[in-house]
Short mmCIF file of C-alpha atoms and ligand atoms in Angstrom, two decimals:
data_model
loop_
_atom_site.label_atom_id
_atom_site.label_comp_id
_atom_site.label_asym_id
_atom_site.label_seq_id
_atom_site.Cartn_x
_atom_site.Cartn_y
_atom_site.Cartn_z
CA MET A 1011 27.58 -4.93 -22.51
CA SER A 1012 27.12 -2.60 -20.25
CA SER A 1013 23.72 -2.38 -18.66
CA LEU A 1014 24.58 1.58 -18.76
CA ASP A 1015 23.75 1.23 -22.56
CA LYS A 1016 20.30 -0.14 -21.58
CA TYR A 1017 18.85 2.71 -19.37
CA THR A 1018 15.61 4.62 -20.91
CA SER A 1019 17.26 8.05 -20.10
CA PRO A 1020 20.74 7.91 -19.41
CA VAL A 1021 22.16 7.77 -15.61
CA SER A 1022 25.22 8.66 -14.59
CA ALA A 1023 28.35 5.79 -14.25
CA ASP A 1024 28.93 7.40 -11.18
CA THR A 1025 27.55 6.25 -8.20
CA TRP A 1026 24.93 7.95 -5.74
CA ASP A 1027 26.37 8.77 -2.61
CA VAL A 1028 23.84 9.11 0.17
CA PRO A 1029 25.52 10.60 3.26
CA ALA A 1030 25.40 8.14 6.24
CA ALA A 1031 24.06 9.40 9.72
CA GLY A 1032 24.77 8.21 13.58
CA ALA A 1033 26.57 5.63 15.05
CA THR A 1034 27.78 2.59 14.93
CA ARG A 1035 27.07 0.18 17.68
CA PHE A 1036 28.64 -2.00 19.88
CA THR A 1037 27.00 -4.81 22.80
CA TRP A 1038 28.76 -6.50 24.75
CA GLU A 1039 25.66 -8.25 25.82
CA TYR A 1040 26.38 -12.14 23.60
CA ASP A 1041 24.19 -14.08 25.61
CA GLY A 1042 20.07 -13.86 25.61
CA GLY A 1043 18.12 -12.30 22.50
CA ARG A 1044 14.16 -12.47 22.10
CA GLU A 1045 13.20 -15.55 21.77
CA ARG A 1046 11.03 -15.27 18.25
CA LEU A 1047 13.85 -12.72 16.93
CA LEU A 1048 16.73 -15.29 17.52
CA ASN A 1049 13.94 -17.85 15.33
CA LEU A 1050 13.59 -15.81 12.08
CA TYR A 1051 17.38 -15.56 12.39
CA GLN A 1052 17.68 -19.57 11.90
CA LYS A 1053 15.03 -19.61 9.41
CA GLY A 1054 16.74 -16.74 7.76
CA LYS A 1055 19.90 -19.30 7.86
CA ASP A 1056 17.91 -22.64 6.93
CA LYS A 1057 16.07 -20.82 3.98
CA GLN A 1058 18.96 -19.72 1.74
CA TRP A 1059 18.85 -20.34 -1.37
CA ASP A 1060 20.20 -19.89 -5.05
CA ALA A 1061 18.69 -17.96 -8.29
CA GLN A 1062 21.57 -19.89 -10.40
CA THR A 1063 20.28 -22.89 -9.42
CA ARG A 1064 16.24 -22.94 -8.11
CA ILE A 1065 15.06 -20.63 -10.91
CA ASP A 1066 14.54 -22.31 -14.47
CA TRP A 1067 16.50 -19.54 -17.03
CA ASP A 1068 15.44 -21.10 -19.84
CA LEU A 1069 11.43 -20.88 -19.85
CA PRO A 1070 10.58 -19.06 -22.84
CA VAL A 1071 10.01 -14.93 -22.08
CA ASP A 1072 8.11 -13.04 -24.42
CA GLU A 1073 9.78 -9.76 -25.17
CA ASN A 1074 6.78 -7.89 -25.76
CA ASN A 1075 4.59 -8.79 -22.84
CA PRO A 1076 7.39 -9.94 -20.48
CA LEU A 1077 5.51 -10.71 -17.33
CA GLY A 1078 2.73 -11.99 -20.07
CA LEU A 1079 0.32 -10.08 -18.09
CA PRO A 1080 -3.52 -10.22 -19.62
CA ASP A 1081 -4.85 -6.30 -21.09
CA GLU A 1082 -7.86 -6.42 -18.90
CA PHE A 1083 -5.40 -5.45 -15.93
CA ASN A 1084 -3.92 -2.19 -17.90
CA PRO A 1085 -5.25 0.45 -15.11
CA LEU A 1086 -5.55 2.60 -18.85
CA LYS A 1087 -8.01 0.11 -19.99
CA GLY A 1088 -10.95 2.35 -21.17
CA TYR A 1089 -8.90 5.62 -22.08
CA GLU A 1090 -9.84 6.42 -25.28
CA ARG A 1091 -6.31 6.74 -26.58
CA TYR A 1092 -5.25 3.38 -25.33
CA GLU A 1093 -8.61 1.55 -26.86
CA ARG A 1094 -7.43 3.12 -29.98
CA MET A 1095 -3.17 2.31 -30.06
CA PRO A 1096 -2.17 -0.02 -33.11
CA ALA A 1097 -0.76 -3.56 -31.65
CA LYS A 1098 2.67 -1.89 -32.71
CA GLU A 1099 2.00 0.57 -29.80
CA LEU A 1100 0.80 -1.84 -27.64
CA ASP A 1101 3.69 -4.21 -27.55
CA ILE A 1102 5.83 -1.22 -26.78
CA LEU A 1103 3.70 -0.25 -24.34
CA ARG A 1104 4.21 -3.30 -22.47
CA ARG A 1105 8.06 -4.12 -22.52
CA HIS A 1106 8.39 -0.32 -21.27
CA ASN A 1107 5.50 -1.04 -18.27
CA CYS A 1108 7.53 -4.18 -17.25
CA SER A 1109 10.92 -2.73 -17.83
CA TRP A 1110 10.01 -0.14 -15.76
CA ILE A 1111 8.37 -1.82 -13.06
CA PHE A 1112 11.25 -4.71 -12.93
CA SER A 1113 13.84 -1.67 -12.50
CA GLN A 1114 11.94 -0.52 -9.75
CA PHE A 1115 11.94 -3.51 -8.28
CA LEU A 1116 15.71 -3.91 -9.02
CA HIS A 1117 16.71 -0.27 -7.04
CA GLY A 1118 14.39 -0.98 -4.06
CA GLU A 1119 16.01 -4.30 -4.17
CA GLN A 1120 19.66 -2.60 -3.69
CA GLY A 1121 18.38 0.27 -1.51
CA ALA A 1122 17.18 -2.38 0.81
CA MET A 1123 20.85 -4.52 0.49
CA SER A 1124 22.39 -0.61 1.72
CA VAL A 1125 19.70 -0.63 4.73
CA ALA A 1126 19.58 -3.71 6.08
CA ALA A 1127 23.96 -3.73 5.92
CA ARG A 1128 22.80 0.25 8.32
CA VAL A 1129 20.94 -2.14 10.79
CA VAL A 1130 23.34 -4.38 11.04
CA GLU A 1131 25.53 -1.40 12.52
CA SER A 1132 22.89 0.72 13.92
CA VAL A 1133 20.93 -1.28 15.98
CA PRO A 1134 21.37 -1.47 19.66
CA ASP A 1135 20.59 -5.77 19.98
CA LEU A 1136 22.58 -8.49 19.04
CA ASP A 1137 20.10 -10.34 18.13
CA ALA A 1138 18.83 -8.24 15.55
CA LYS A 1139 21.77 -7.56 14.13
CA PHE A 1140 22.22 -11.09 13.82
CA TYR A 1141 18.85 -11.54 11.94
CA ALA A 1142 19.80 -8.37 9.91
CA ALA A 1143 22.97 -9.75 8.69
CA THR A 1144 20.36 -12.65 7.32
CA GLN A 1145 18.64 -10.08 5.19
CA VAL A 1146 21.87 -8.41 3.46
CA MET A 1147 22.84 -11.80 2.26
CA ASP A 1148 18.81 -12.47 0.70
CA GLU A 1149 18.39 -8.68 -0.81
CA ALA A 1150 22.01 -9.38 -2.24
CA ARG A 1151 20.12 -12.03 -3.95
CA HIS A 1152 17.13 -10.30 -4.81
CA VAL A 1153 19.35 -7.46 -6.76
CA GLU A 1154 21.50 -10.55 -8.55
CA LEU A 1155 18.27 -11.92 -9.49
CA PHE A 1156 16.14 -9.63 -10.66
CA SER A 1157 19.05 -8.04 -12.46
CA LYS A 1158 19.99 -11.39 -14.48
CA PHE A 1159 15.93 -10.70 -15.50
CA ALA A 1160 16.14 -7.09 -16.59
CA ASN A 1161 19.53 -7.43 -18.27
CA GLU A 1162 18.67 -10.96 -19.83
CA LYS A 1163 14.82 -11.04 -20.49
CA ILE A 1164 13.51 -7.73 -21.04
CA GLY A 1165 17.60 -5.81 -22.26
CA MET A 1166 15.50 -2.55 -21.24
CA LEU A 1167 16.12 -0.90 -17.53
CA TYR A 1168 14.71 2.37 -16.32
CA PRO A 1169 16.63 4.88 -13.92
CA ILE A 1170 15.61 5.08 -10.07
CA ASN A 1171 11.90 6.76 -9.38
CA ASP A 1172 12.33 9.61 -7.95
CA GLY A 1173 10.05 9.03 -5.01
CA LEU A 1174 11.45 5.47 -4.35
CA ALA A 1175 15.26 7.53 -4.43
CA ARG A 1176 13.79 10.10 -2.18
CA LEU A 1177 12.17 7.20 0.45
CA LEU A 1178 15.99 5.85 0.69
CA SER A 1179 17.62 8.21 1.18
CA ASP A 1180 15.91 9.66 3.63
CA ALA A 1181 16.01 6.88 5.34
CA LEU A 1182 19.13 6.04 5.20
CA SER A 1183 20.56 9.83 5.92
CA ASP A 1184 18.47 9.54 9.47
CA GLY A 1185 21.02 9.03 12.23
CA ARG A 1186 18.38 7.71 14.71
CA TRP A 1187 18.40 3.68 14.43
CA ASP A 1188 14.47 2.92 14.47
CA MET A 1189 14.28 5.54 11.17
CA PRO A 1190 15.80 2.99 7.98
CA TYR A 1191 14.57 0.63 9.55
CA LEU A 1192 11.10 2.21 9.57
CA GLY A 1193 11.17 3.13 6.28
CA MET A 1194 12.27 0.34 4.60
CA GLN A 1195 11.63 -2.86 6.53
CA VAL A 1196 7.81 -1.48 6.84
CA LEU A 1197 6.75 1.13 3.96
CA ILE A 1198 9.57 0.14 0.82
CA GLU A 1199 9.31 -4.17 2.02
CA GLY A 1200 5.68 -3.62 2.47
CA LEU A 1201 5.07 -2.30 -0.97
CA ALA A 1202 7.64 -4.13 -1.95
CA LEU A 1203 6.17 -7.52 -0.76
CA ALA A 1204 2.09 -6.42 -2.20
CA THR A 1205 3.69 -5.77 -5.81
CA PHE A 1206 5.33 -8.58 -6.29
CA GLY A 1207 2.30 -10.94 -4.99
CA VAL A 1208 -0.48 -8.55 -7.44
CA TYR A 1209 2.50 -9.79 -10.22
CA ARG A 1210 2.58 -13.88 -8.63
CA ASP A 1211 -0.47 -13.66 -9.19
CA LEU A 1212 -1.41 -12.17 -12.58
CA ALA A 1213 1.36 -12.64 -14.50
CA THR A 1214 0.78 -15.93 -16.52
CA ASN A 1215 5.45 -16.30 -17.59
CA PRO A 1216 5.77 -18.70 -15.56
CA MET A 1217 9.31 -18.21 -14.87
CA VAL A 1218 7.90 -14.89 -13.17
CA LYS A 1219 5.65 -16.42 -11.32
CA GLN A 1220 8.61 -18.89 -10.29
CA LEU A 1221 10.80 -15.72 -9.36
CA LEU A 1222 8.90 -13.90 -7.52
CA ALA A 1223 7.34 -16.23 -5.42
CA PHE A 1224 11.03 -17.13 -4.18
CA VAL A 1225 11.29 -13.69 -3.89
CA MET A 1226 8.08 -13.78 -1.82
CA GLN A 1227 9.01 -15.96 0.58
CA ASP A 1228 12.46 -13.96 1.81
CA GLU A 1229 10.22 -10.61 1.96
CA ALA A 1230 7.83 -12.31 4.07
CA ARG A 1231 10.42 -12.88 6.90
CA HIS A 1232 12.14 -9.52 6.03
CA VAL A 1233 8.74 -7.43 7.03
CA ALA A 1234 8.63 -9.37 10.30
CA PHE A 1235 11.58 -8.39 11.34
CA GLY A 1236 10.36 -5.09 11.32
CA ARG A 1237 7.16 -5.42 13.68
CA LEU A 1238 8.81 -7.89 15.66
CA ALA A 1239 12.28 -5.04 16.32
CA LEU A 1240 9.78 -1.51 16.14
CA ARG A 1241 6.36 -2.92 18.65
CA ASP A 1242 8.86 -3.58 21.11
CA TYR A 1243 10.80 -0.34 20.43
CA TYR A 1244 7.17 1.27 20.01
CA SER A 1245 5.56 0.55 22.38
CA GLN A 1246 8.47 2.91 25.76
CA ILE A 1247 8.65 5.95 22.95
CA THR A 1248 7.24 9.57 24.26
CA GLU A 1249 4.65 11.37 22.00
CA LYS A 1250 6.51 13.55 20.44
CA GLU A 1251 9.01 10.70 19.10
CA ARG A 1252 5.54 9.00 18.04
CA ALA A 1253 4.13 12.02 16.61
CA GLU A 1254 7.71 12.21 13.83
CA ARG A 1255 7.56 8.93 13.82
CA GLU A 1256 4.10 8.53 12.42
CA GLU A 1257 4.90 11.99 10.17
CA PHE A 1258 7.13 9.93 8.19
CA VAL A 1259 5.26 7.22 7.59
CA VAL A 1260 2.16 9.42 6.48
CA GLU A 1261 4.77 11.31 3.84
CA GLY A 1262 6.07 8.08 2.77
CA CYS A 1263 2.85 6.91 1.89
CA TYR A 1264 1.75 9.68 -0.20
CA LEU A 1265 5.49 9.57 -2.48
CA MET A 1266 4.80 5.79 -2.64
CA ARG A 1267 1.33 6.01 -3.89
CA ASP A 1268 2.52 8.51 -6.25
CA ARG A 1269 5.29 6.76 -7.59
CA PHE A 1270 2.78 3.31 -8.44
CA GLN A 1271 1.46 6.43 -11.26
CA ALA A 1272 4.88 5.15 -13.67
CA LYS A 1273 4.47 8.62 -15.25
CA GLU A 1274 7.95 8.11 -17.10
CA VAL A 1275 6.61 5.12 -19.33
CA PHE A 1276 3.98 7.67 -20.18
CA GLU A 1277 6.46 9.87 -20.85
CA ARG A 1278 8.35 8.16 -22.65
CA VAL A 1279 6.52 5.60 -25.18
CA GLY A 1280 4.35 9.39 -25.90
CA LEU A 1281 1.31 9.27 -24.32
CA PRO A 1282 -0.04 12.50 -22.15
CA VAL A 1283 1.16 11.91 -18.61
CA ASP A 1284 -1.59 14.33 -17.61
CA GLU A 1285 -4.28 12.83 -19.18
CA CYS A 1286 -3.28 9.15 -18.44
CA VAL A 1287 -3.36 10.19 -14.01
CA LYS A 1288 -7.01 11.78 -14.51
CA HIS A 1289 -7.24 8.59 -16.02
CA LEU A 1290 -6.01 6.73 -13.40
CA GLU A 1291 -7.77 8.82 -10.71
CA THR A 1292 -11.09 7.18 -12.09
CA SER A 1293 -10.42 3.82 -12.97
CA GLU A 1294 -11.42 1.07 -11.33
CA ILE A 1295 -8.89 -1.38 -11.44
CA TYR A 1296 -6.12 1.29 -10.16
CA THR A 1297 -8.15 2.05 -7.17
CA ILE A 1298 -8.24 -1.83 -7.00
CA TYR A 1299 -4.30 -2.22 -7.54
CA GLN A 1300 -4.01 0.20 -4.92
CA SER A 1301 -5.84 -0.92 -2.32
CA LEU A 1302 -3.88 -4.20 -3.09
CA LEU A 1303 -0.64 -2.03 -2.76
CA PHE A 1304 -1.15 -1.01 0.59
CA SER A 1305 -2.67 -4.22 1.87
CA ARG A 1306 0.56 -5.70 3.98
CA ILE A 1307 1.84 -1.69 4.53
CA VAL A 1308 -1.39 -0.65 6.76
CA PRO A 1309 -1.80 -3.96 9.23
CA CYS A 1310 1.60 -3.53 9.71
CA VAL A 1311 2.33 0.38 11.13
CA ARG A 1312 -1.48 -0.55 12.93
CA ASP A 1313 0.41 -3.27 14.71
CA ILE A 1314 3.44 -1.46 15.49
CA GLY A 1315 1.47 0.92 17.38
CA LEU A 1316 1.57 4.28 15.04
CA TRP A 1317 -1.59 4.33 14.39
CA GLY A 1318 -2.55 8.08 15.43
CA ASP A 1319 -5.54 10.22 13.83
CA LYS A 1320 -3.31 11.62 11.41
CA VAL A 1321 -1.93 8.03 9.86
CA GLN A 1322 -5.66 7.30 9.86
CA ALA A 1323 -6.83 10.17 8.36
CA ALA A 1324 -4.00 9.84 5.59
CA TYR A 1325 -4.55 5.74 4.93
CA ALA A 1326 -8.46 6.94 4.79
CA ASP A 1327 -7.48 10.06 2.34
CA ILE A 1328 -5.71 7.19 0.16
CA GLY A 1329 -8.74 4.94 0.01
CA VAL A 1330 -6.49 1.72 1.74
CA LEU A 1331 -8.39 2.47 5.44
CA ASP A 1332 -10.04 -1.24 5.53
CA ALA A 1333 -6.91 -2.64 4.83
CA ALA A 1334 -5.91 -2.85 8.35
CA ARG A 1335 -8.22 -5.43 8.98
CA SER A 1336 -6.12 -8.12 6.61
CA ASP A 1337 -4.78 -10.93 8.43
CA LEU A 1338 -0.44 -10.27 8.14
CA ASP A 1339 0.20 -13.55 9.54
CA ALA A 1340 -2.13 -15.41 7.38
CA LEU A 1341 -0.96 -13.65 3.95
CA MET A 1342 2.46 -14.64 5.10
CA ARG A 1343 1.69 -18.19 5.75
CA GLN A 1344 0.31 -18.88 2.62
CA ASP A 1345 3.21 -16.81 0.11
CA GLU A 1346 5.48 -19.43 2.13
CA GLU A 1347 2.93 -22.44 0.57
CA ILE A 1348 2.58 -21.13 -2.80
CA ALA A 1349 6.81 -21.24 -2.44
CA GLU A 1350 6.77 -24.09 -1.56
CA GLY A 1351 4.49 -25.85 -4.04
CA PHE A 1352 6.73 -24.47 -6.80
CA SER A 1353 9.63 -26.18 -5.30
CA LYS A 1354 7.46 -28.83 -5.60
CA ALA A 1355 6.37 -28.88 -8.67
CA GLU A 1356 10.26 -28.34 -9.55
CA ALA A 1357 10.85 -31.11 -8.44
CA GLU A 1358 8.26 -33.54 -9.28
CA ALA A 1359 9.03 -32.35 -12.49
CA GLU A 1360 12.86 -33.39 -12.00
CA LEU A 1361 12.12 -36.51 -11.02
CA ASP A 1362 9.26 -36.96 -14.01
CA ALA A 1363 12.64 -36.22 -15.98
CA ARG A 1364 15.18 -38.24 -14.30
CA ARG A 1365 12.83 -41.22 -14.74
CA GLN A 1366 12.42 -40.37 -18.02
CA GLU A 1367 16.16 -40.84 -18.39
CA VAL A 1368 16.16 -43.70 -16.62
CA ASP A 1369 13.12 -45.79 -18.44
CA ALA A 1370 15.42 -44.83 -21.57
CA ALA A 1371 18.08 -46.02 -20.81
CA VAL A 1372 16.83 -49.97 -19.97
CA ALA A 1373 14.84 -49.11 -23.53
CA ALA A 1374 18.22 -48.19 -25.25
CA GLY A 1375 19.60 -51.01 -22.73
CA ALA A 1376 17.01 -54.23 -23.82
CA GLU A 1377 17.47 -53.34 -27.71
CA SER A 1378 21.09 -53.42 -27.69
CA ASP A 1379 20.51 -57.16 -25.89
FE1 FE2 B 1621 13.78 -8.09 -1.29
FE1 FE2 B 1622 13.18 -7.55 1.67
#
């Protein structure tokens, strides 16, 4: 069955074409390269993994609540209409919510794959081209994984959200080499990383926790890449150029804030969109979500030097200025440790199973003696 048949509203069978601009840059300098970037490239090569074998695809998934998200974390909590919803409608809402979230992850990953490929072409230095090439492969594996989960475990897809589509096409069609980088590596990846983190920690389904932890292990490198390369470049641009980048950041962050209201879901399940949005604006859970979602972007934007008055005013307006104090390096170390923890648990379980097999074989042998 084609995945086109699984969308909640019809999507075109034609490709979505975003025109590219700017040059493909070649360099004849094959020597040198920044040590930190080359180390990151080495890590990118060393840490490749295969979703087909690393994820335990046989773990059960509840179709009506694929994430296993406890209801107290629903931002509609407290909204009178939501509180009155019968169990059957709640199941539908949970399934749609999860489908919407994973569909945006999936489309975002496809975007990341294309932007990383674009960065390989357009970035001037070879060390950055090398690193971006490993990221293309990482993103391909993420598309593969989210597509498998959305298609096989949820069985329902949402079209790409308008805000995400706009941010992607703005980033991809800009001829300046750093703009796809800034849009993708800092804004979209930063938001994705934080969102994966929220669901990794809140979801109770073991497969979901596992796959998000593994994807986050890769995404942490991608954000680090954006930081390293852009910090160098932005330390030498003019004030006018900086103002243009800051404007892009402000616009992108408002787009992403609005993106996370999941209005398409309210519309689809027949809830009054305006009332739901109004509830979100005063919801304590939603406010916490939002500050978590910006927890990776804000410190990164500050770190790469795009920290003018307009950017700070926008973050104050969105209510996430405090996130500037987060320790990005500590968060990323933690992401790695959590993913390694899942791998270790997995290896131990495998060892355990093998031990049991050996014991059974020994016992069978003893019996036949
Ligand atoms: Fe990714
Ligand atoms: Fe990524």
